[in-house]
Short mmCIF file of C-alpha atoms in Angstrom, two decimals:
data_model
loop_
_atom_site.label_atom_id
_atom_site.label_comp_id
_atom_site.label_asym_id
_atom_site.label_seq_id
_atom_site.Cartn_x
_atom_site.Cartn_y
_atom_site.Cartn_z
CA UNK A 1 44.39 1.73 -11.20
CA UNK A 2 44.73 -2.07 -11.84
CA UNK A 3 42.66 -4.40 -13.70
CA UNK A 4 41.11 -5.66 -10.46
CA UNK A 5 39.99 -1.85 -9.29
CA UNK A 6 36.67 -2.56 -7.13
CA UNK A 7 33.97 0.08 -8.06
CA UNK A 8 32.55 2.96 -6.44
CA UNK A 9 29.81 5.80 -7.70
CA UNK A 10 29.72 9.01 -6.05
CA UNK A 11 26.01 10.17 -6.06
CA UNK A 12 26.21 14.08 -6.19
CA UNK A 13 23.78 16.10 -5.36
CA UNK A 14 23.00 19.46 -6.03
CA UNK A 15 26.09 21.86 -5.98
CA UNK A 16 24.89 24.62 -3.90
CA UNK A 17 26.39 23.64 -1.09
CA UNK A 18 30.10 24.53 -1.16
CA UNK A 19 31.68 21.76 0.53
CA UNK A 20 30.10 19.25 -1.21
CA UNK A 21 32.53 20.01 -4.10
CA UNK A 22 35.86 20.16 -1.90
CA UNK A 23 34.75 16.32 -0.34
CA UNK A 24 34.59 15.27 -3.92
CA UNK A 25 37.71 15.89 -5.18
CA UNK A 26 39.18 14.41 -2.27
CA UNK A 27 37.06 11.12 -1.78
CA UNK A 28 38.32 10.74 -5.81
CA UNK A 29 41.74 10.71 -5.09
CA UNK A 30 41.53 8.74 -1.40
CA UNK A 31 39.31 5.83 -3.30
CA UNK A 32 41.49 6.13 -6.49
CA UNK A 33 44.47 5.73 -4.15
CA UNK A 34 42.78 2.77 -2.36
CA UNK A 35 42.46 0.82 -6.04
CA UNK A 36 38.66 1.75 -6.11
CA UNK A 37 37.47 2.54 -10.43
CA UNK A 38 35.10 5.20 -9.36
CA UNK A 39 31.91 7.07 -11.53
CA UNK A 40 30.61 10.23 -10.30
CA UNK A 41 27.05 10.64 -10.50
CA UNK A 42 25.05 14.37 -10.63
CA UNK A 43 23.23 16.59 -12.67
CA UNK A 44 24.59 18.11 -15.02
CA UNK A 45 25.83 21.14 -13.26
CA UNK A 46 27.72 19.55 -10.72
CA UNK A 47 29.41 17.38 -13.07
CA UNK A 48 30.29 20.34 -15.14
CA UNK A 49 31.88 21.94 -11.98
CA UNK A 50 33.88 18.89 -11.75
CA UNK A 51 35.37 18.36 -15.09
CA UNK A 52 36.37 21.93 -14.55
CA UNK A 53 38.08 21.72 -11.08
CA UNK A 54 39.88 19.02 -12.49
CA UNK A 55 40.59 19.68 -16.16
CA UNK A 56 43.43 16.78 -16.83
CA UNK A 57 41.31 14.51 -15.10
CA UNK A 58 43.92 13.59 -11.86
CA UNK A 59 40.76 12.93 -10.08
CA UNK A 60 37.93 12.15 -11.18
CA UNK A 61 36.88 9.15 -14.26
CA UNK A 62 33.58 8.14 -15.47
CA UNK A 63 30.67 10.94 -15.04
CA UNK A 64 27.14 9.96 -15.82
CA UNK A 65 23.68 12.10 -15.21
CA UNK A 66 21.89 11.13 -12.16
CA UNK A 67 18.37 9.85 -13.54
CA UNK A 68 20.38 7.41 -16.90
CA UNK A 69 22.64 6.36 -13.73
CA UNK A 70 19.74 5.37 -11.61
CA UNK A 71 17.84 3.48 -14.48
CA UNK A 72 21.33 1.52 -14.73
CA UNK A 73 21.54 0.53 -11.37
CA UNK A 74 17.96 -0.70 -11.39
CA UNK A 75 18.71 -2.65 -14.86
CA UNK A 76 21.79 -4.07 -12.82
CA UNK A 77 23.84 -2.81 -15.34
CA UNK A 78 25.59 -0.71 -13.07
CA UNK A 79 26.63 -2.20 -9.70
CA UNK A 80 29.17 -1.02 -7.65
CA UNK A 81 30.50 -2.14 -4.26
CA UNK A 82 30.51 1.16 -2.39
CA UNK A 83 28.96 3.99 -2.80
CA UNK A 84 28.59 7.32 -0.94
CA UNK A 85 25.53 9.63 -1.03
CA UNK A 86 25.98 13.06 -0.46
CA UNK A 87 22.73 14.86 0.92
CA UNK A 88 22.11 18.54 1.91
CA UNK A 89 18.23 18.24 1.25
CA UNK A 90 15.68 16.13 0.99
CA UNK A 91 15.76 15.74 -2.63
CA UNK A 92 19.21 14.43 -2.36
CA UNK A 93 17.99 12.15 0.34
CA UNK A 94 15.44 10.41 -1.79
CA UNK A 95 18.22 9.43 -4.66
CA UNK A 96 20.48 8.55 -1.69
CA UNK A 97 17.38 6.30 -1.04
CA UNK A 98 16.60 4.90 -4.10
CA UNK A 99 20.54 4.00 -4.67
CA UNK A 100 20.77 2.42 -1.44
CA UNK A 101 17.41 0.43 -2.45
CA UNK A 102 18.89 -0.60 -5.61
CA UNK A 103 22.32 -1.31 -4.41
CA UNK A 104 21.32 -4.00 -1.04
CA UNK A 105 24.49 -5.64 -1.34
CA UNK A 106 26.92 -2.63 -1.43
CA UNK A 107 28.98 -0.62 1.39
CA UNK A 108 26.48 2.65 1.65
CA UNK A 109 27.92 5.42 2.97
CA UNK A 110 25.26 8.94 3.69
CA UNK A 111 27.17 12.22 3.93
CA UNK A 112 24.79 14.39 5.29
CA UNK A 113 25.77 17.99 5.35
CA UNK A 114 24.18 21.89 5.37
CA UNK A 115 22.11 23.23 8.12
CA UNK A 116 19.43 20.59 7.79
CA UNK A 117 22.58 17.43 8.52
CA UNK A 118 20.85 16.22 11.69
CA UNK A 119 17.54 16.25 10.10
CA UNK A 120 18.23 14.63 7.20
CA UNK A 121 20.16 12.20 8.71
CA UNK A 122 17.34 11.35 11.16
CA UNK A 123 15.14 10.66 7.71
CA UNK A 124 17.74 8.17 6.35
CA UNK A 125 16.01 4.81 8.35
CA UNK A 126 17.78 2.38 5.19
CA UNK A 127 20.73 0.73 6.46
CA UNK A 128 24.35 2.89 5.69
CA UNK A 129 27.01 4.19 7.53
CA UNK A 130 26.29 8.10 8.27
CA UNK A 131 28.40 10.87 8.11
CA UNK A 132 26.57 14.09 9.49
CA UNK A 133 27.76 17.15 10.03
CA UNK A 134 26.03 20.88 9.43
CA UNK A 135 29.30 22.20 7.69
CA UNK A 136 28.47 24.21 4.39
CA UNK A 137 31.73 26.17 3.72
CA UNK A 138 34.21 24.21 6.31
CA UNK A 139 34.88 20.87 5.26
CA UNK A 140 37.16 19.50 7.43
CA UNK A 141 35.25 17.86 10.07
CA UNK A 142 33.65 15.83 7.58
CA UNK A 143 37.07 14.97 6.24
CA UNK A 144 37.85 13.64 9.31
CA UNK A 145 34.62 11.50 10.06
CA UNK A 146 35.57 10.20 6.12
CA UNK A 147 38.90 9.32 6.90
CA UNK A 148 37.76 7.18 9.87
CA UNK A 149 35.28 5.57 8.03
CA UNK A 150 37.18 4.29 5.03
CA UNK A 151 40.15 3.81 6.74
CA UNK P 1 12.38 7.04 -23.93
CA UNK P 2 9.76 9.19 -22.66
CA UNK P 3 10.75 12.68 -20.85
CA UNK P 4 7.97 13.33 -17.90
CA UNK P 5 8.47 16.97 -18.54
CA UNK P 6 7.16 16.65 -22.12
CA UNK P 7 4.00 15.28 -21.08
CA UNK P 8 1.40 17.65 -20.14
CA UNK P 9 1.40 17.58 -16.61
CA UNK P 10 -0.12 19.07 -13.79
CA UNK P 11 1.51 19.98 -10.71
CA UNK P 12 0.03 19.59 -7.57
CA UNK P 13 2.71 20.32 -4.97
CA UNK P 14 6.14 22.20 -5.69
CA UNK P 15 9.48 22.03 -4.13
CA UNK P 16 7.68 19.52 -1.80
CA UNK P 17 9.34 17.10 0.88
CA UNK P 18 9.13 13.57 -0.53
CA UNK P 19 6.76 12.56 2.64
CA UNK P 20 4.65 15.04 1.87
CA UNK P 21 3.66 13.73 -1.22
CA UNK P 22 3.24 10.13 -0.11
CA UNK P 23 0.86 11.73 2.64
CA UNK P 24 -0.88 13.84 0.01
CA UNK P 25 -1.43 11.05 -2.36
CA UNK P 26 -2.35 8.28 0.21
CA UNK P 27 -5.27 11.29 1.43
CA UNK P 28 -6.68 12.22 -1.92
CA UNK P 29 -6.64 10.04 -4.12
CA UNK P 30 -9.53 7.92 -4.70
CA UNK P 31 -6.73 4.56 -5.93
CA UNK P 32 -3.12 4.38 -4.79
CA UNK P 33 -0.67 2.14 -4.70
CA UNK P 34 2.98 1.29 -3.40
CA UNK P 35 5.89 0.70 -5.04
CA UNK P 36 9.52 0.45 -4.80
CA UNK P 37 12.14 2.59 -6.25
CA UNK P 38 13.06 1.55 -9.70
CA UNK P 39 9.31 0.77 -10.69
CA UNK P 40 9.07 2.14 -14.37
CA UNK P 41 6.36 4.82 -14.75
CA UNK P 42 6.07 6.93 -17.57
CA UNK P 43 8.84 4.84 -18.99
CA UNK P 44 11.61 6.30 -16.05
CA UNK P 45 12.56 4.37 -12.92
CA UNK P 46 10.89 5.90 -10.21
CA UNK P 47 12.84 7.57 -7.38
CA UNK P 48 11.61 8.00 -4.02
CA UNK P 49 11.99 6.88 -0.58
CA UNK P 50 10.34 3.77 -0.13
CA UNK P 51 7.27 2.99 -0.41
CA UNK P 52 6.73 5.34 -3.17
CA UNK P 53 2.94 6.19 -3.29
CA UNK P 54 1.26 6.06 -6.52
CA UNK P 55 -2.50 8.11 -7.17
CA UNK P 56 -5.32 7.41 -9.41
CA UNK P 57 -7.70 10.21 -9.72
CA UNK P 58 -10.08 9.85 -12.39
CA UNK P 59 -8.63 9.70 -15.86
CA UNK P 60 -5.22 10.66 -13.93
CA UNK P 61 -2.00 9.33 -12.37
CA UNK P 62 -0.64 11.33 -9.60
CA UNK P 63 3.15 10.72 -8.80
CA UNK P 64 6.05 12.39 -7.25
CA UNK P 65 9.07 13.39 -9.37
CA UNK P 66 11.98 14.04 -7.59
CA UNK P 67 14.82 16.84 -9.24
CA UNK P 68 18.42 17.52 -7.28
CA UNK P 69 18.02 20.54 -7.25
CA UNK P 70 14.16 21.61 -7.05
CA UNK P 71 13.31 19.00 -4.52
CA UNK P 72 9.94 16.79 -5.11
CA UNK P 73 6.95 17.43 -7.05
CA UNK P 74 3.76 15.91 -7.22
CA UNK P 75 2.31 15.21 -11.04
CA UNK P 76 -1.00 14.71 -12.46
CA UNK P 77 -0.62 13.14 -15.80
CA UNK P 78 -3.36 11.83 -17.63
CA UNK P 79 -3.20 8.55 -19.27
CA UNK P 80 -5.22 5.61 -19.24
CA UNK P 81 -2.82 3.17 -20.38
CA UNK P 82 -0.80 3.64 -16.95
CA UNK P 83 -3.86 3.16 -15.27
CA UNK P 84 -4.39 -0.27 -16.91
CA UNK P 85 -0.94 -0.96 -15.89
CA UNK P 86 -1.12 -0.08 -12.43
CA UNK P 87 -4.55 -1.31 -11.77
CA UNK P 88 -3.28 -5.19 -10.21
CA UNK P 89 -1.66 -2.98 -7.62
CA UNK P 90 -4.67 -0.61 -7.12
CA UNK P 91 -6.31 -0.58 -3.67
CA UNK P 92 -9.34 2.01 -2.75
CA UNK P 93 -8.51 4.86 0.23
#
């Protein structure tokens, strides 16, 4: 990563949802690859999941807990230049929400996924590029729809 | 800072959807308000969908509290001093 790296946050929400995990990993290396210094944000159970899957730390850098990383982004202490919102339920909606509130001058990208994608994604009226799809064990559709979005 | 669970609150509606508790709060309470994510309450930045609806019953603020995995819950927590606070803001049902 070079001095320059732009910044990205990952806003995780909760892990039940198998794939979320899987997309993850890989949107850490991709935006790692493109130059991008990037933070994961989650509860604490999804970040532990993480530091697990990826115990010498290839992927993933910075972790913070989802509530102290909201409170920085509305201090402005905090304020990257893409982000991407997963969502599988409406709680995960509303932080994908308030992030995209506090963040009006970053790329905002909502990954909706589970059985209630469509739905969800029909809820998200803030301005961000959508990816939807109702995959919850299969993640390579929204692979794809990632790849064509950041490419 | 503060920790909303530590305070003793009450909870109105559980595992709730976040419009649900705009819609409940805008209905019942005498006082609400609107605000926009990031408004401190309680000492924590709010999260919510915009506009986040704030309740004033009695003695009480009513306010949703969102958790990643648990979904949104509507509070009741008594305390004055956050009613002085919010009161500018205030508007009757």
């Amino acid at each position: 990563m070079s001095p320059d790296a732009r910044e990205a946050l990952l806003l995780l929400g909760c892990p039940e949802v198998p794939v979320q995990q899987a997309l993850a990993l890989y949107l850490l290396g991709r935006l790692k690859a493109a130059d991008y210094a990037v933070t994961c944000a989650g509860n604490p159970a999804v970040l532990q999941l993480l530091r697990v899957s990826d115990p010498d730390r290839h992927y993933i850098g910075p972790v913070v807990e989802i509530e102290r990383c909201i409170g920085e982004l509305a201090e402005k202490k905090r304020t990257p230049t893409l982000c991407v919102a997963f969502a599988h339920s409406d709680a995960g909606l509303t932080f994908a929400a308030t992030a995209r509130y506090l963040l009006p001058e970053a790329r905002f990208v909502l990954l909706a996924f589970g059985r209630e994608a469509e739905t969800l994604a029909g809820l998200a009226t803030f301005p961000c590029e959508k990816i939807v799809d109702v995959a919850v064990h299969n993640p390579t559709k929204l692979k794809r729809r990632i790849d064509e979005v950041l490419a | 800072m503060t920790c909303v669970e530590d305070l003793p609150y009450e909870v109105i509606l559980s595992k709730a959807s976040f419009a649900e508790c705009r819609e409940y709060v805008e209905k019942h309470c005498p006082r609400y308000c609107h605000v926009d994510p990031g408004f401190r309450l309680f000492d924590k930045y709010m999260i919510g969908v915009p506009p986040i609806a704030i309740g004033v019953d009695g003695n009480a603020v009513v306010f949703p509290f969102t958790k990643p995995c648990y979904g949104t819950f509507l509070l009741r927590i008594e305390d004055t001093e956050e009613i002085a606070r919010l009161a500018p803001r205030l508007k009757p049902r």
